[in-house]
CSV table of C-alpha atoms in Angstrom, one decimal:
chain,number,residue,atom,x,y,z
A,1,UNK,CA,-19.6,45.2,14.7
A,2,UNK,CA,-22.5,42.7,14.7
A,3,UNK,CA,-25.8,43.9,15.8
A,4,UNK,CA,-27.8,42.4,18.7
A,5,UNK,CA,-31.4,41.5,17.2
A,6,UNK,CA,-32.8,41.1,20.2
A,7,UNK,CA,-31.7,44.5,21.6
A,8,UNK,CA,-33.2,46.0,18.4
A,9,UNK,CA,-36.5,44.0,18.7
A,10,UNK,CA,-37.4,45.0,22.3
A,11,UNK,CA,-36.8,48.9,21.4
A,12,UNK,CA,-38.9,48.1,18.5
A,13,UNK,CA,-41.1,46.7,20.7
A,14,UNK,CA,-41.1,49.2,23.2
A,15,UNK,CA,-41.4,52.1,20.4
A,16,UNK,CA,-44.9,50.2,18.7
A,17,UNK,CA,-46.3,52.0,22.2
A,18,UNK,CA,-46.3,55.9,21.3
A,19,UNK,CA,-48.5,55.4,18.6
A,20,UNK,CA,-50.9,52.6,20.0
A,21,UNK,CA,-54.6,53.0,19.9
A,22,UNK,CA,-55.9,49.8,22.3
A,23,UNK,CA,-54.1,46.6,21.2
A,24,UNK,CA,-53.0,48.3,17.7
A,25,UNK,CA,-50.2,50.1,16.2
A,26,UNK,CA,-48.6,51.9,13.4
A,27,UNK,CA,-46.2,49.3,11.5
A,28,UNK,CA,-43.7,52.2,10.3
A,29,UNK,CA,-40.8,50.2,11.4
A,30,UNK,CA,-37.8,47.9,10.1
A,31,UNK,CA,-39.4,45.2,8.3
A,32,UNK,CA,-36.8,42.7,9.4
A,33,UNK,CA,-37.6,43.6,13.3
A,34,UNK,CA,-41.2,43.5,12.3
A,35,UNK,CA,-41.0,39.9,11.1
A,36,UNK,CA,-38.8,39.0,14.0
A,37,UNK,CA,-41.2,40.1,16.3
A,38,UNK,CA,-44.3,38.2,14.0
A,39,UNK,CA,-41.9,34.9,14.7
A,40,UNK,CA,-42.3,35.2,18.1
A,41,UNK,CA,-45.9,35.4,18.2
A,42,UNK,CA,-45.6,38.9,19.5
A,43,UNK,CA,-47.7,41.1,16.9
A,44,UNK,CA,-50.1,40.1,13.5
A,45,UNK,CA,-48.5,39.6,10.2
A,46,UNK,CA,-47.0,43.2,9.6
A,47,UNK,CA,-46.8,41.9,5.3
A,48,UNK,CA,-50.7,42.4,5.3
A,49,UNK,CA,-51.8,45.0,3.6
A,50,UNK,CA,-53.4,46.9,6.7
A,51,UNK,CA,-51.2,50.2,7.8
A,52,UNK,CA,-51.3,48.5,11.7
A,53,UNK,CA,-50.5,46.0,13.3
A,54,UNK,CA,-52.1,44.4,16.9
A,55,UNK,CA,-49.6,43.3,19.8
A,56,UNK,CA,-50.5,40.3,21.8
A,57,UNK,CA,-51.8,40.8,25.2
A,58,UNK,CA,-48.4,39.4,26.1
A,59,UNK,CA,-46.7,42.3,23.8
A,60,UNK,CA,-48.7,45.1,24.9
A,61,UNK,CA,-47.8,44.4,28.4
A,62,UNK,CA,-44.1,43.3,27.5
A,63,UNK,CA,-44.0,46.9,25.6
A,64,UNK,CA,-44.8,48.8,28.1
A,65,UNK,CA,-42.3,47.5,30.5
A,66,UNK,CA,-39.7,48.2,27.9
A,67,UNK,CA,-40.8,51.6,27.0
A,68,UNK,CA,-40.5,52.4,30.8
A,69,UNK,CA,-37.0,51.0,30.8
A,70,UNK,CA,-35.4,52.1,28.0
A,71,UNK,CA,-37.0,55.5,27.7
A,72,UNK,CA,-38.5,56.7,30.9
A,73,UNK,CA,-37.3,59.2,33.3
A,74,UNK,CA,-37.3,59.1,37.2
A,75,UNK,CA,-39.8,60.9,38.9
């Protein structure tokens, strides 16, 4: 069965939260997601040789919103 990119990149996305410190991230994640996510203008270069990567302000909000949806629990 194909897999739905998009799907894959939002829970990407949403994952880059648990380790964020500020606007930054660990980049210990699917290179090909990574780069998806780079296209969109959504987080730096993740091929640089740094071990993070920083979200967008859009991102970082966009993130959170997904993290909440796809992973939180009702009060």
């Amino acid at each position: 069965m194909p897999l739905d990119t998009d799907k894959i990149d939002d829970a990407v996305l949403a994952l880059l939260t648990l380790g964020l410190s500020g606007n930054k991230a660990w980049k210990g994640f699917d290179a090909d997601a990574l780069s998806r996510l780079h296209q969109r203008g959504l987080i730096s270069d993740p091929h640089d040789r740094s071990l993070t990567l920083t979200l967008s302000p859009e991102a970082l909000t966009r993130a959170k919103q997904l993290r909440d949806q796809l992973f939180g629990k009702p009060a």
